């Protein structure tokens, strides 16, 4: 049996070492962010109310972790909940969470997770292995609408035996512990079977009130099993308007804001007592086309639109240079086994015109966007519109309200703008964004040969072979998929000088959603 110890599980040592070398050494850009990261070594202070001004909120937000979409709901889930496994902020390595250890056998098809016996839910109920089993079972059901369903589709059975959770897979997956770090799989009483939107977890803060699209208020969980969190209470304020966030942080009305537009970085640097937190990420801007819906079921039209976008111009204009160029597959150089030899797709109006003519499409192409998609999304759409004109392609930009965009437009409109945050592994990224059956497959990409590649890579421990499989998958998505991925963004947030202890996390933005429990306040 392969067994983890209490400091986590080494999943392929060279992948771990790569992460240490590329991310641990180069995660932070700029002295300001480096100074903020170094604050984590200072002596924490307890007390006070932490106020966060957060983008990505909607009146359709829910407390059901299975259906979390935007940044605001993601932060809520991380503040009140825990997962079976956590990950190291610097390396992404799997670490104990609700499960104190785990072991695998049968070529990583059979797993046993040891569940802690000293954890209590916010409602006073003691957490058991059966709560963990029920959580996974609920997410396996199609009616749950869980965004994690595609990532756990290989689970055949899950069973609680005393303080152990036994999981059997239909196929090997050496990275299963990392799957269980995903916020969607927050452990709930009876797995959320009774009331998935109850807002009860085991996290460092308890939910006091929740107004979707407005605010969420939390109080310290005095019975927290890890004694996490330094502030007494947390207030998350929905601030989808970029100007409102900038004004709030500049005036000191909030201690932290996310999604700082690159255009406002220079302005914010002039503000007294404000620090810019800037770090490269695996998050990326996307323009998904539904490949099973006309006219985007035509690959020539999709290729025309991929060649019609000026990626470098978008990087410099929309992101202010705070990011890297994308190549229409969702993996960048921060990942182990990144296929660096794949030719970079460049802006080519002639090739765009060729494929557009070959597609036989006539008339404008409608692109839907919103300010709530990502910072500068509307400006990026207008820039793309101008790029495409040089290829004779007319793009009609339709601006949609930020509120409800993720429920009413994303995955419903045939062509829109979108955003994906970080995932710890290539498998998790592909399984979320492109695997058939994933509720977050935003292009309806459905290729059995692609799915086979991803599933085969889960079994392989030989890194050279795994790299070959991921390279083939990247080419398939790049050349035949429905995603235009022009850029990977840096995570740009801002904090007041009163906020200390902020730690960048390779897992995702906003300290992988744990900002509320990792920082403290000084006068």
PDB file of N, CA, C and O in Angstrom, residues 290-342:
ATOM      1  N   UNK A 290     -20.022  27.185 -28.048  1.00  0.00           N
ATOM      2  CA  UNK A 290     -20.689  25.899 -27.880  1.00  0.00           C
ATOM      3  C   UNK A 290     -20.532  25.094 -29.169  1.00  0.00           C
ATOM      4  O   UNK A 290     -21.142  25.406 -30.193  1.00  0.00           O
ATOM      5  N   UNK A 291     -19.709  24.052 -29.106  1.00  0.00           N
ATOM      6  CA  UNK A 291     -19.347  23.313 -30.322  1.00  0.00           C
ATOM      7  C   UNK A 291     -20.493  22.467 -30.868  1.00  0.00           C
ATOM      8  O   UNK A 291     -20.404  21.962 -31.989  1.00  0.00           O
ATOM      9  N   UNK A 292     -21.553  22.304 -30.089  1.00  0.00           N
ATOM     10  CA  UNK A 292     -22.703  21.529 -30.563  1.00  0.00           C
ATOM     11  C   UNK A 292     -23.864  22.419 -30.995  1.00  0.00           C
ATOM     12  O   UNK A 292     -24.978  21.949 -31.209  1.00  0.00           O
ATOM     13  N   UNK A 293     -23.594  23.718 -31.116  1.00  0.00           N
ATOM     14  CA  UNK A 293     -24.637  24.686 -31.454  1.00  0.00           C
ATOM     15  C   UNK A 293     -24.204  25.512 -32.661  1.00  0.00           C
ATOM     16  O   UNK A 293     -23.096  26.059 -32.671  1.00  0.00           O
ATOM     17  N   UNK A 294     -25.062  25.598 -33.671  1.00  0.00           N
ATOM     18  CA  UNK A 294     -24.752  26.404 -34.851  1.00  0.00           C
ATOM     19  C   UNK A 294     -24.633  27.873 -34.450  1.00  0.00           C
ATOM     20  O   UNK A 294     -25.345  28.338 -33.557  1.00  0.00           O
ATOM     21  N   UNK A 295     -23.739  28.616 -35.088  1.00  0.00           N
ATOM     22  CA  UNK A 295     -22.839  28.207 -36.176  1.00  0.00           C
ATOM     23  C   UNK A 295     -21.502  27.660 -35.689  1.00  0.00           C
ATOM     24  O   UNK A 295     -20.622  27.369 -36.493  1.00  0.00           O
ATOM     25  N   UNK A 296     -21.353  27.473 -34.358  1.00  0.00           N
ATOM     26  CA  UNK A 296     -20.045  27.130 -33.805  1.00  0.00           C
ATOM     27  C   UNK A 296     -19.762  25.634 -33.828  1.00  0.00           C
ATOM     28  O   UNK A 296     -18.732  25.178 -33.327  1.00  0.00           O
ATOM     29  N   UNK A 297     -20.675  24.865 -34.445  1.00  0.00           N
ATOM     30  CA  UNK A 297     -20.404  23.454 -34.687  1.00  0.00           C
ATOM     31  C   UNK A 297     -19.517  23.270 -35.914  1.00  0.00           C
ATOM     32  O   UNK A 297     -19.211  22.139 -36.310  1.00  0.00           O
ATOM     33  N   UNK A 298     -19.103  24.378 -36.503  1.00  0.00           N
ATOM     34  CA  UNK A 298     -18.216  24.383 -37.668  1.00  0.00           C
ATOM     35  C   UNK A 298     -16.806  24.744 -37.200  1.00  0.00           C
ATOM     36  O   UNK A 298     -16.568  25.869 -36.751  1.00  0.00           O
ATOM     37  N   UNK A 299     -15.854  23.815 -37.325  1.00  0.00           N
ATOM     38  CA  UNK A 299     -14.511  24.065 -36.805  1.00  0.00           C
ATOM     39  C   UNK A 299     -13.790  25.158 -37.576  1.00  0.00           C
ATOM     40  O   UNK A 299     -12.931  25.848 -37.016  1.00  0.00           O
ATOM     41  N   UNK A 300     -14.110  25.340 -38.851  1.00  0.00           N
ATOM     42  CA  UNK A 300     -13.472  26.423 -39.596  1.00  0.00           C
ATOM     43  C   UNK A 300     -13.867  27.781 -39.026  1.00  0.00           C
ATOM     44  O   UNK A 300     -13.029  28.693 -38.950  1.00  0.00           O
ATOM     45  N   UNK A 301     -15.122  27.920 -38.612  1.00  0.00           N
ATOM     46  CA  UNK A 301     -15.530  29.178 -37.991  1.00  0.00           C
ATOM     47  C   UNK A 301     -14.796  29.370 -36.671  1.00  0.00           C
ATOM     48  O   UNK A 301     -14.333  30.474 -36.362  1.00  0.00           O
ATOM     49  N   UNK A 302     -14.660  28.288 -35.911  1.00  0.00           N
ATOM     50  CA  UNK A 302     -13.951  28.388 -34.637  1.00  0.00           C
ATOM     51  C   UNK A 302     -12.489  28.781 -34.854  1.00  0.00           C
ATOM     52  O   UNK A 302     -11.946  29.634 -34.145  1.00  0.00           O
ATOM     53  N   UNK A 303     -11.844  28.170 -35.863  1.00  0.00           N
ATOM     54  CA  UNK A 303     -10.450  28.517 -36.166  1.00  0.00           C
ATOM     55  C   UNK A 303     -10.335  29.965 -36.632  1.00  0.00           C
ATOM     56  O   UNK A 303      -9.382  30.674 -36.287  1.00  0.00           O
ATOM     57  N   UNK A 304     -11.303  30.411 -37.419  1.00  0.00           N
ATOM     58  CA  UNK A 304     -11.292  31.804 -37.889  1.00  0.00           C
ATOM     59  C   UNK A 304     -11.297  32.763 -36.704  1.00  0.00           C
ATOM     60  O   UNK A 304     -10.535  33.737 -36.669  1.00  0.00           O
ATOM     61  N   UNK A 305     -12.133  32.472 -35.722  1.00  0.00           N
ATOM     62  CA  UNK A 305     -12.235  33.347 -34.558  1.00  0.00           C
ATOM     63  C   UNK A 305     -11.001  33.257 -33.661  1.00  0.00           C
ATOM     64  O   UNK A 305     -10.639  34.226 -32.991  1.00  0.00           O
ATOM     65  N   UNK A 306     -10.334  32.097 -33.667  1.00  0.00           N
ATOM     66  CA  UNK A 306      -9.098  31.959 -32.892  1.00  0.00           C
ATOM     67  C   UNK A 306      -7.958  32.756 -33.524  1.00  0.00           C
ATOM     68  O   UNK A 306      -7.150  33.361 -32.818  1.00  0.00           O
ATOM     69  N   UNK A 307      -7.878  32.744 -34.854  1.00  0.00           N
ATOM     70  CA  UNK A 307      -6.826  33.511 -35.538  1.00  0.00           C
ATOM     71  C   UNK A 307      -7.129  35.007 -35.564  1.00  0.00           C
ATOM     72  O   UNK A 307      -6.236  35.819 -35.796  1.00  0.00           O
ATOM     73  N   UNK A 308      -8.381  35.381 -35.288  1.00  0.00           N
ATOM     74  CA  UNK A 308      -8.794  36.780 -35.415  1.00  0.00           C
ATOM     75  C   UNK A 308      -8.564  37.599 -34.160  1.00  0.00           C
ATOM     76  O   UNK A 308      -8.907  38.787 -34.123  1.00  0.00           O
ATOM     77  N   UNK A 309      -7.975  37.005 -33.123  1.00  0.00           N
ATOM     78  CA  UNK A 309      -7.770  37.730 -31.879  1.00  0.00           C
ATOM     79  C   UNK A 309      -6.288  38.059 -31.695  1.00  0.00           C
ATOM     80  O   UNK A 309      -5.424  37.206 -31.875  1.00  0.00           O
ATOM     81  N   UNK A 310      -6.006  39.301 -31.355  1.00  0.00           N
ATOM     82  CA  UNK A 310      -4.633  39.749 -31.132  1.00  0.00           C
ATOM     83  C   UNK A 310      -4.310  39.572 -29.649  1.00  0.00           C
ATOM     84  O   UNK A 310      -4.639  40.405 -28.813  1.00  0.00           O
ATOM     85  N   UNK A 311      -3.670  38.473 -29.333  1.00  0.00           N
ATOM     86  CA  UNK A 311      -3.409  38.107 -27.944  1.00  0.00           C
ATOM     87  C   UNK A 311      -2.455  39.091 -27.265  1.00  0.00           C
ATOM     88  O   UNK A 311      -2.641  39.464 -26.103  1.00  0.00           O
ATOM     89  N   UNK A 312      -1.415  39.467 -27.972  1.00  0.00           N
ATOM     90  CA  UNK A 312      -0.442  40.386 -27.402  1.00  0.00           C
ATOM     91  C   UNK A 312      -1.086  41.736 -27.085  1.00  0.00           C
ATOM     92  O   UNK A 312      -0.828  42.341 -26.040  1.00  0.00           O
ATOM     93  N   UNK A 313      -1.952  42.192 -27.998  1.00  0.00           N
ATOM     94  CA  UNK A 313      -2.647  43.459 -27.765  1.00  0.00           C
ATOM     95  C   UNK A 313      -3.558  43.354 -26.546  1.00  0.00           C
ATOM     96  O   UNK A 313      -3.655  44.284 -25.747  1.00  0.00           O
ATOM     97  N   UNK A 314      -4.222  42.196 -26.386  1.00  0.00           N
ATOM     98  CA  UNK A 314      -5.095  42.022 -25.222  1.00  0.00           C
ATOM     99  C   UNK A 314      -4.281  41.978 -23.933  1.00  0.00           C
ATOM    100  O   UNK A 314      -4.676  42.555 -22.910  1.00  0.00           O
ATOM    101  N   UNK A 315      -3.127  41.299 -23.982  1.00  0.00           N
ATOM    102  CA  UNK A 315      -2.274  41.234 -22.807  1.00  0.00           C
ATOM    103  C   UNK A 315      -1.828  42.626 -22.380  1.00  0.00           C
ATOM    104  O   UNK A 315      -1.888  42.972 -21.191  1.00  0.00           O
ATOM    105  N   UNK A 316      -1.407  43.430 -23.329  1.00  0.00           N
ATOM    106  CA  UNK A 316      -0.895  44.757 -22.998  1.00  0.00           C
ATOM    107  C   UNK A 316      -2.008  45.753 -22.698  1.00  0.00           C
ATOM    108  O   UNK A 316      -1.892  46.573 -21.777  1.00  0.00           O
ATOM    109  N   UNK A 317      -3.101  45.684 -23.456  1.00  0.00           N
ATOM    110  CA  UNK A 317      -4.173  46.673 -23.315  1.00  0.00           C
ATOM    111  C   UNK A 317      -5.116  46.353 -22.157  1.00  0.00           C
ATOM    112  O   UNK A 317      -5.405  47.207 -21.319  1.00  0.00           O
ATOM    113  N   UNK A 318      -5.598  45.113 -22.120  1.00  0.00           N
ATOM    114  CA  UNK A 318      -6.566  44.727 -21.091  1.00  0.00           C
ATOM    115  C   UNK A 318      -5.894  44.393 -19.762  1.00  0.00           C
ATOM    116  O   UNK A 318      -6.389  44.755 -18.689  1.00  0.00           O
ATOM    117  N   UNK A 319      -4.745  43.690 -19.843  1.00  0.00           N
ATOM    118  CA  UNK A 319      -4.072  43.247 -18.630  1.00  0.00           C
ATOM    119  C   UNK A 319      -2.902  44.137 -18.231  1.00  0.00           C
ATOM    120  O   UNK A 319      -2.279  43.899 -17.187  1.00  0.00           O
ATOM    121  N   UNK A 320      -2.586  45.120 -19.055  1.00  0.00           N
ATOM    122  CA  UNK A 320      -1.470  46.007 -18.725  1.00  0.00           C
ATOM    123  C   UNK A 320      -0.150  45.263 -18.591  1.00  0.00           C
ATOM    124  O   UNK A 320       0.753  45.698 -17.874  1.00  0.00           O
ATOM    125  N   UNK A 321      -0.052  44.112 -19.266  1.00  0.00           N
ATOM    126  CA  UNK A 321       1.152  43.296 -19.184  1.00  0.00           C
ATOM    127  C   UNK A 321       1.195  42.367 -17.988  1.00  0.00           C
ATOM    128  O   UNK A 321       2.141  41.593 -17.836  1.00  0.00           O
ATOM    129  N   UNK A 322       0.167  42.396 -17.132  1.00  0.00           N
ATOM    130  CA  UNK A 322       0.140  41.559 -15.933  1.00  0.00           C
ATOM    131  C   UNK A 322      -0.409  40.169 -16.265  1.00  0.00           C
ATOM    132  O   UNK A 322      -1.513  39.803 -15.865  1.00  0.00           O
ATOM    133  N   UNK A 323       0.353  39.400 -17.007  1.00  0.00           N
ATOM    134  CA  UNK A 323      -0.087  38.065 -17.372  1.00  0.00           C
ATOM    135  C   UNK A 323       0.816  37.476 -18.438  1.00  0.00           C
ATOM    136  O   UNK A 323       1.914  37.960 -18.680  1.00  0.00           O
ATOM    137  N   UNK A 324       0.330  36.422 -19.092  1.00  0.00           N
ATOM    138  CA  UNK A 324       1.063  35.770 -20.167  1.00  0.00           C
ATOM    139  C   UNK A 324       0.101  35.400 -21.289  1.00  0.00           C
ATOM    140  O   UNK A 324      -1.117  35.326 -21.086  1.00  0.00           O
ATOM    141  N   UNK A 325       0.677  35.148 -22.470  1.00  0.00           N
ATOM    142  CA  UNK A 325      -0.133  34.803 -23.644  1.00  0.00           C
ATOM    143  C   UNK A 325      -0.675  33.381 -23.523  1.00  0.00           C
ATOM    144  O   UNK A 325       0.017  32.467 -23.086  1.00  0.00           O
ATOM    145  N   UNK A 326      -1.924  33.193 -23.949  1.00  0.00           N
ATOM    146  CA  UNK A 326      -2.528  31.868 -23.995  1.00  0.00           C
ATOM    147  C   UNK A 326      -2.496  31.295 -25.396  1.00  0.00           C
ATOM    148  O   UNK A 326      -2.318  32.017 -26.386  1.00  0.00           O
ATOM    149  N   UNK A 327      -2.711  29.977 -25.491  1.00  0.00           N
ATOM    150  CA  UNK A 327      -2.594  29.280 -26.776  1.00  0.00           C
ATOM    151  C   UNK A 327      -3.785  28.363 -27.032  1.00  0.00           C
ATOM    152  O   UNK A 327      -3.663  27.323 -27.666  1.00  0.00           O
ATOM    153  N   UNK A 328      -4.941  28.731 -26.486  1.00  0.00           N
ATOM    154  CA  UNK A 328      -6.205  28.028 -26.715  1.00  0.00           C
ATOM    155  C   UNK A 328      -6.264  26.632 -26.087  1.00  0.00           C
ATOM    156  O   UNK A 328      -7.072  25.801 -26.495  1.00  0.00           O
ATOM    157  N   UNK A 329      -5.423  26.381 -25.106  1.00  0.00           N
ATOM    158  CA  UNK A 329      -5.617  25.246 -24.205  1.00  0.00           C
ATOM    159  C   UNK A 329      -5.318  25.762 -22.798  1.00  0.00           C
ATOM    160  O   UNK A 329      -4.538  26.703 -22.624  1.00  0.00           O
ATOM    161  N   UNK A 330      -5.942  25.178 -21.755  1.00  0.00           N
ATOM    162  CA  UNK A 330      -5.997  25.843 -20.439  1.00  0.00           C
ATOM    163  C   UNK A 330      -4.805  25.610 -19.523  1.00  0.00           C
ATOM    164  O   UNK A 330      -4.930  25.677 -18.302  1.00  0.00           O
ATOM    165  N   UNK A 331      -3.633  25.381 -20.110  1.00  0.00           N
ATOM    166  CA  UNK A 331      -2.443  25.069 -19.329  1.00  0.00           C
ATOM    167  C   UNK A 331      -1.345  26.062 -19.685  1.00  0.00           C
ATOM    168  O   UNK A 331      -1.130  26.351 -20.873  1.00  0.00           O
ATOM    169  N   UNK A 332      -0.651  26.578 -18.662  1.00  0.00           N
ATOM    170  CA  UNK A 332       0.489  27.457 -18.929  1.00  0.00           C
ATOM    171  C   UNK A 332       1.752  26.885 -18.299  1.00  0.00           C
ATOM    172  O   UNK A 332       1.755  25.776 -17.757  1.00  0.00           O
ATOM    173  N   UNK A 333       2.825  27.648 -18.373  1.00  0.00           N
ATOM    174  CA  UNK A 333       4.137  27.130 -17.986  1.00  0.00           C
ATOM    175  C   UNK A 333       4.299  26.898 -16.490  1.00  0.00           C
ATOM    176  O   UNK A 333       5.312  26.322 -16.068  1.00  0.00           O
ATOM    177  N   UNK A 334       3.339  27.296 -15.661  1.00  0.00           N
ATOM    178  CA  UNK A 334       3.436  27.013 -14.230  1.00  0.00           C
ATOM    179  C   UNK A 334       3.116  25.556 -13.913  1.00  0.00           C
ATOM    180  O   UNK A 334       3.372  25.094 -12.799  1.00  0.00           O
ATOM    181  N   UNK A 335       2.527  24.830 -14.866  1.00  0.00           N
ATOM    182  CA  UNK A 335       2.191  23.425 -14.652  1.00  0.00           C
ATOM    183  C   UNK A 335       3.363  22.512 -15.004  1.00  0.00           C
ATOM    184  O   UNK A 335       4.041  22.734 -16.014  1.00  0.00           O
ATOM    185  N   UNK A 336       3.570  21.457 -14.241  1.00  0.00           N
ATOM    186  CA  UNK A 336       4.484  20.411 -14.685  1.00  0.00           C
ATOM    187  C   UNK A 336       3.987  19.823 -16.008  1.00  0.00           C
ATOM    188  O   UNK A 336       2.780  19.768 -16.253  1.00  0.00           O
ATOM    189  N   UNK A 337       4.911  19.403 -16.840  1.00  0.00           N
ATOM    190  CA  UNK A 337       4.592  18.783 -18.130  1.00  0.00           C
ATOM    191  C   UNK A 337       3.892  19.733 -19.096  1.00  0.00           C
ATOM    192  O   UNK A 337       3.135  19.299 -19.965  1.00  0.00           O
ATOM    193  N   UNK A 338       4.141  21.033 -18.951  1.00  0.00           N
ATOM    194  CA  UNK A 338       3.609  21.998 -19.917  1.00  0.00           C
ATOM    195  C   UNK A 338       4.233  21.726 -21.293  1.00  0.00           C
ATOM    196  O   UNK A 338       5.455  21.636 -21.419  1.00  0.00           O
ATOM    197  N   UNK A 339       3.417  21.584 -22.350  1.00  0.00           N
ATOM    198  CA  UNK A 339       3.945  21.279 -23.685  1.00  0.00           C
ATOM    199  C   UNK A 339       4.484  22.531 -24.384  1.00  0.00           C
ATOM    200  O   UNK A 339       3.827  23.125 -25.247  1.00  0.00           O
ATOM    201  N   UNK A 340       5.679  22.923 -24.029  1.00  0.00           N
ATOM    202  CA  UNK A 340       6.255  24.180 -24.518  1.00  0.00           C
ATOM    203  C   UNK A 340       6.588  24.167 -26.005  1.00  0.00           C
ATOM    204  O   UNK A 340       6.818  25.214 -26.597  1.00  0.00           O
ATOM    205  N   UNK A 341       6.608  22.971 -26.607  1.00  0.00           N
ATOM    206  CA  UNK A 341       6.977  22.889 -28.021  1.00  0.00           C
ATOM    207  C   UNK A 341       5.797  23.112 -28.962  1.00  0.00           C
ATOM    208  O   UNK A 341       5.976  23.166 -30.176  1.00  0.00           O
ATOM    209  N   UNK A 342       4.592  23.243 -28.424  1.00  0.00           N
ATOM    210  CA  UNK A 342       3.431  23.508 -29.291  1.00  0.00           C
ATOM    211  C   UNK A 342       3.527  24.931 -29.820  1.00  0.00           C
ATOM    212  O   UNK A 342       3.707  25.885 -29.058  1.00  0.00           O
TER     213      UNK A 342
END
